Amino acid sequence: RRLPETMDLDYYDAWWPPDGGHVVVLASEAGHAPRLYRLQLADGRASPLSPEGIRRAVMSPDGRGMAARGGDGTTWLYPVADGEPAQVAHLGPDEEILGWIEDGLLFLHAREDAPRRGDVLLLELASGRTSLWANIMPRDAAGIMVMGAFRVTPDGRTRIYTWHRALSHLYLAQGLA
């Protein structure tokens, strides 16, 4: 289905909640930083859900909330319908949210000096407890630079992801001069 062209928004990402009457988009108006909008499919009306400056967002399994990270490195939970946003106190500026499953938020350490690259951690929102969920580093980590896309099913049993890899060759030439 094609998204309505509303308010001259430039779309970056979209999430389709289970109810199907609306879609949540990460979009921006000309001259503004990206933010989350609830977009009504029937009439194309867009309502802002977050302030500007959102860099990454994931939808809750039930479609009623969005976890989003802003430019200042804080992560917030934004209700899609009614309610007030709440800061996620247990995630710092060096953690990157990846997904939201029934058990909690998935994230990884985005620092170069992370304890183990590729470790995806689970934050249980109710308790604040963090545990290792999976390591998704390829067996051959040569040239791995940064993670690309990451998607996970609500039950956490199926996931897809990409890594950006840069490899090069070094040649040694002798006897040319």
mmCIF file of C-alpha atoms in Angstrom:
data_model
loop_
_atom_site.group_PDB
_atom_site.id
_atom_site.type_symbol
_atom_site.label_atom_id
_atom_site.label_comp_id
_atom_site.label_asym_id
_atom_site.label_seq_id
_atom_site.Cartn_x
_atom_site.Cartn_y
_atom_site.Cartn_z
ATOM 1 C CA ARG A 1 0.000 0.000 0.000
ATOM 2 C CA ARG A 2 1.305 3.450 -0.857
ATOM 3 C CA LEU A 3 1.751 5.946 1.981
ATOM 4 C CA PRO A 4 -0.237 9.157 1.587
ATOM 5 C CA GLU A 5 1.771 12.212 0.619
ATOM 6 C CA THR A 6 1.101 14.280 3.698
ATOM 7 C CA MET A 7 2.528 17.589 4.855
ATOM 8 C CA ASP A 8 5.334 17.223 2.324
ATOM 9 C CA LEU A 9 7.014 14.603 4.493
ATOM 10 C CA ASP A 10 10.169 12.785 3.447
ATOM 11 C CA TYR A 11 9.854 9.187 4.706
ATOM 12 C CA TYR A 12 12.824 7.247 6.145
ATOM 13 C CA ASP A 13 11.138 4.234 7.732
ATOM 14 C CA ALA A 14 7.669 2.882 8.471
ATOM 15 C CA TRP A 15 6.035 0.435 10.888
ATOM 16 C CA TRP A 16 2.628 -1.204 10.387
ATOM 17 C CA PRO A 17 0.891 -1.944 13.704
ATOM 18 C CA PRO A 18 -1.461 -4.925 13.940
ATOM 19 C CA ASP A 19 -4.674 -2.822 13.876
ATOM 20 C CA GLY A 20 -4.024 -1.625 10.309
ATOM 21 C CA GLY A 21 -5.789 1.754 10.594
ATOM 22 C CA HIS A 22 -2.605 3.772 10.761
ATOM 23 C CA VAL A 23 1.109 3.535 10.205
ATOM 24 C CA VAL A 24 3.955 5.036 12.215
ATOM 25 C CA VAL A 25 6.611 6.728 10.119
ATOM 26 C CA LEU A 26 9.995 8.256 10.743
ATOM 27 C CA ALA A 27 9.858 11.307 8.512
ATOM 28 C CA SER A 28 10.854 14.937 8.255
ATOM 29 C CA GLU A 29 9.442 18.142 6.895
ATOM 30 C CA ALA A 30 11.700 20.292 4.725
ATOM 31 C CA GLY A 31 14.325 21.997 6.873
ATOM 32 C CA HIS A 32 13.557 19.866 9.954
ATOM 33 C CA ALA A 33 15.148 16.835 11.581
ATOM 34 C CA PRO A 34 13.344 13.459 11.489
ATOM 35 C CA ARG A 35 10.640 12.652 14.015
ATOM 36 C CA LEU A 36 7.976 9.979 14.510
ATOM 37 C CA TYR A 37 4.473 10.564 13.143
ATOM 38 C CA ARG A 38 1.257 8.579 13.414
ATOM 39 C CA LEU A 39 -0.199 8.623 9.909
ATOM 40 C CA GLN A 40 -3.920 7.867 9.498
ATOM 41 C CA LEU A 41 -4.377 5.800 6.360
ATOM 42 C CA ALA A 42 -7.991 6.832 5.772
ATOM 43 C CA ASP A 43 -7.366 10.568 5.440
ATOM 44 C CA GLY A 44 -3.566 10.959 5.414
ATOM 45 C CA ARG A 45 -3.580 13.071 8.581
ATOM 46 C CA ALA A 46 -0.185 13.021 10.360
ATOM 47 C CA SER A 47 0.229 13.595 14.106
ATOM 48 C CA PRO A 48 3.713 14.006 15.614
ATOM 49 C CA LEU A 49 4.592 11.415 18.274
ATOM 50 C CA SER A 50 8.095 12.571 19.162
ATOM 51 C CA PRO A 51 10.278 15.648 19.076
ATOM 52 C CA GLU A 52 12.633 16.200 16.156
ATOM 53 C CA GLY A 53 16.019 14.503 16.079
ATOM 54 C CA ILE A 54 15.043 10.817 16.136
ATOM 55 C CA ARG A 55 17.829 8.635 14.741
ATOM 56 C CA ARG A 56 16.499 5.122 15.232
ATOM 57 C CA ALA A 57 13.170 3.649 16.326
ATOM 58 C CA VAL A 58 11.505 0.276 16.865
ATOM 59 C CA MET A 59 7.855 -0.671 17.396
ATOM 60 C CA SER A 60 6.526 -2.661 20.348
ATOM 61 C CA PRO A 61 5.173 -6.135 19.519
ATOM 62 C CA ASP A 62 1.588 -4.986 20.138
ATOM 63 C CA GLY A 63 2.029 -1.827 18.024
ATOM 64 C CA ARG A 64 1.028 0.509 20.849
ATOM 65 C CA GLY A 65 4.442 2.023 21.506
ATOM 66 C CA MET A 66 7.674 3.112 19.877
ATOM 67 C CA ALA A 67 11.130 3.048 21.428
ATOM 68 C CA ALA A 68 13.223 5.765 19.821
ATOM 69 C CA ARG A 69 16.667 7.201 20.228
ATOM 70 C CA GLY A 70 17.315 10.859 19.684
ATOM 71 C CA GLY A 71 20.403 12.763 18.705
ATOM 72 C CA ASP A 72 21.360 13.287 22.356
ATOM 73 C CA GLY A 73 21.707 9.513 22.867
ATOM 74 C CA THR A 74 18.705 9.090 25.161
ATOM 75 C CA THR A 75 16.089 6.431 24.453
ATOM 76 C CA TRP A 76 12.412 7.142 24.999
ATOM 77 C CA LEU A 77 9.197 5.135 24.859
ATOM 78 C CA TYR A 78 6.500 6.997 22.913
ATOM 79 C CA PRO A 79 2.870 5.842 23.021
ATOM 80 C CA VAL A 80 1.291 5.610 19.571
ATOM 81 C CA ALA A 81 -2.170 6.654 20.804
ATOM 82 C CA ASP A 82 -2.588 8.205 24.255
ATOM 83 C CA GLY A 83 -0.125 8.669 27.081
ATOM 84 C CA GLU A 84 3.086 10.391 28.011
ATOM 85 C CA PRO A 85 6.592 9.485 26.796
ATOM 86 C CA ALA A 86 8.945 7.844 29.300
ATOM 87 C CA GLN A 87 12.721 7.789 29.227
ATOM 88 C CA VAL A 88 14.445 4.393 29.260
ATOM 89 C CA ALA A 89 16.829 4.940 32.153
ATOM 90 C CA HIS A 90 18.814 1.723 31.652
ATOM 91 C CA LEU A 91 20.194 2.568 28.199
ATOM 92 C CA GLY A 92 23.036 5.009 27.779
ATOM 93 C CA PRO A 93 24.295 6.986 24.800
ATOM 94 C CA ASP A 94 26.585 4.116 23.716
ATOM 95 C CA GLU A 95 23.782 1.574 23.323
ATOM 96 C CA GLU A 96 21.934 1.275 20.023
ATOM 97 C CA ILE A 97 18.379 -0.104 20.067
ATOM 98 C CA LEU A 98 17.777 -2.843 17.515
ATOM 99 C CA GLY A 99 14.343 -4.295 18.169
ATOM 100 C CA TRP A 100 11.489 -4.709 20.602
ATOM 101 C CA ILE A 101 10.354 -8.250 21.351
ATOM 102 C CA GLU A 102 7.825 -9.576 23.857
ATOM 103 C CA ASP A 103 10.609 -9.969 26.449
ATOM 104 C CA GLY A 104 11.956 -6.412 26.130
ATOM 105 C CA LEU A 105 14.258 -4.163 24.096
ATOM 106 C CA LEU A 106 17.177 -5.576 22.130
ATOM 107 C CA PHE A 107 20.292 -3.418 21.913
ATOM 108 C CA LEU A 108 24.013 -3.575 21.342
ATOM 109 C CA HIS A 109 27.000 -1.584 22.501
ATOM 110 C CA ALA A 110 27.878 0.808 19.687
ATOM 111 C CA ARG A 111 31.347 1.623 21.039
ATOM 112 C CA GLU A 112 34.540 0.491 19.337
ATOM 113 C CA ASP A 113 35.769 -0.858 22.702
ATOM 114 C CA ALA A 114 32.623 -2.916 23.368
ATOM 115 C CA PRO A 115 33.342 -6.056 25.414
ATOM 116 C CA ARG A 116 32.429 -8.354 22.484
ATOM 117 C CA ARG A 117 31.336 -7.065 19.099
ATOM 118 C CA GLY A 118 28.073 -8.545 17.901
ATOM 119 C CA ASP A 119 26.599 -9.175 21.354
ATOM 120 C CA VAL A 120 22.890 -8.338 21.297
ATOM 121 C CA LEU A 121 21.580 -7.687 24.795
ATOM 122 C CA LEU A 122 18.037 -7.869 26.114
ATOM 123 C CA LEU A 123 16.742 -5.165 28.454
ATOM 124 C CA GLU A 124 13.686 -6.263 30.417
ATOM 125 C CA LEU A 125 11.764 -3.006 30.715
ATOM 126 C CA ALA A 126 9.868 -3.895 33.900
ATOM 127 C CA SER A 127 12.916 -4.922 35.949
ATOM 128 C CA GLY A 128 15.747 -3.080 34.190
ATOM 129 C CA ARG A 129 17.690 -6.348 34.066
ATOM 130 C CA THR A 130 20.040 -6.849 31.115
ATOM 131 C CA SER A 131 21.180 -10.213 29.748
ATOM 132 C CA LEU A 132 22.929 -11.579 26.675
ATOM 133 C CA TRP A 133 20.327 -12.494 24.040
ATOM 134 C CA ALA A 134 22.554 -13.593 21.125
ATOM 135 C CA ASN A 135 25.844 -12.914 19.401
ATOM 136 C CA ILE A 136 25.294 -12.155 15.721
ATOM 137 C CA MET A 137 28.863 -11.481 14.605
ATOM 138 C CA PRO A 138 29.686 -13.455 11.449
ATOM 139 C CA ARG A 139 32.118 -16.362 11.923
ATOM 140 C CA ASP A 140 34.568 -14.535 9.676
ATOM 141 C CA ALA A 141 34.696 -11.040 11.163
ATOM 142 C CA ALA A 142 37.358 -9.766 8.728
ATOM 143 C CA GLY A 143 36.475 -6.305 7.475
ATOM 144 C CA ILE A 144 33.307 -5.960 9.562
ATOM 145 C CA MET A 145 32.656 -2.269 10.092
ATOM 146 C CA VAL A 146 29.123 -1.490 11.270
ATOM 147 C CA MET A 147 25.756 -3.176 11.506
ATOM 148 C CA GLY A 148 23.228 -2.310 8.828
ATOM 149 C CA ALA A 149 19.602 -3.364 9.096
ATOM 150 C CA PHE A 150 18.191 -5.502 11.921
ATOM 151 C CA ARG A 151 14.640 -6.864 12.095
ATOM 152 C CA VAL A 152 13.157 -9.353 14.529
ATOM 153 C CA THR A 153 9.777 -11.022 14.962
ATOM 154 C CA PRO A 154 7.805 -10.132 18.125
ATOM 155 C CA ASP A 155 8.558 -13.512 19.719
ATOM 156 C CA GLY A 156 12.287 -13.080 19.034
ATOM 157 C CA ARG A 157 12.602 -16.448 17.287
ATOM 158 C CA THR A 158 13.420 -15.096 13.828
ATOM 159 C CA ARG A 159 15.785 -12.285 12.955
ATOM 160 C CA ILE A 160 17.466 -10.846 9.900
ATOM 161 C CA TYR A 161 20.372 -8.449 9.848
ATOM 162 C CA THR A 162 23.198 -7.160 7.719
ATOM 163 C CA TRP A 163 26.754 -6.159 8.436
ATOM 164 C CA HIS A 164 28.749 -3.721 6.331
ATOM 165 C CA ARG A 165 32.094 -5.217 5.422
ATOM 166 C CA ALA A 166 35.067 -3.610 3.662
ATOM 167 C CA LEU A 167 37.857 -5.822 2.443
ATOM 168 C CA SER A 168 40.911 -4.822 0.498
ATOM 169 C CA HIS A 169 43.963 -6.462 -0.992
ATOM 170 C CA LEU A 170 47.595 -5.667 -0.346
ATOM 171 C CA TYR A 171 50.015 -6.565 -3.107
ATOM 172 C CA LEU A 172 53.777 -6.715 -2.758
ATOM 173 C CA ALA A 173 55.691 -6.071 -5.965
ATOM 174 C CA GLN A 174 59.416 -6.774 -6.107
ATOM 175 C CA GLY A 175 62.018 -6.039 -8.726
ATOM 176 C CA LEU A 176 60.188 -3.167 -10.410
ATOM 177 C CA ALA A 177 62.895 -0.584 -9.955
#
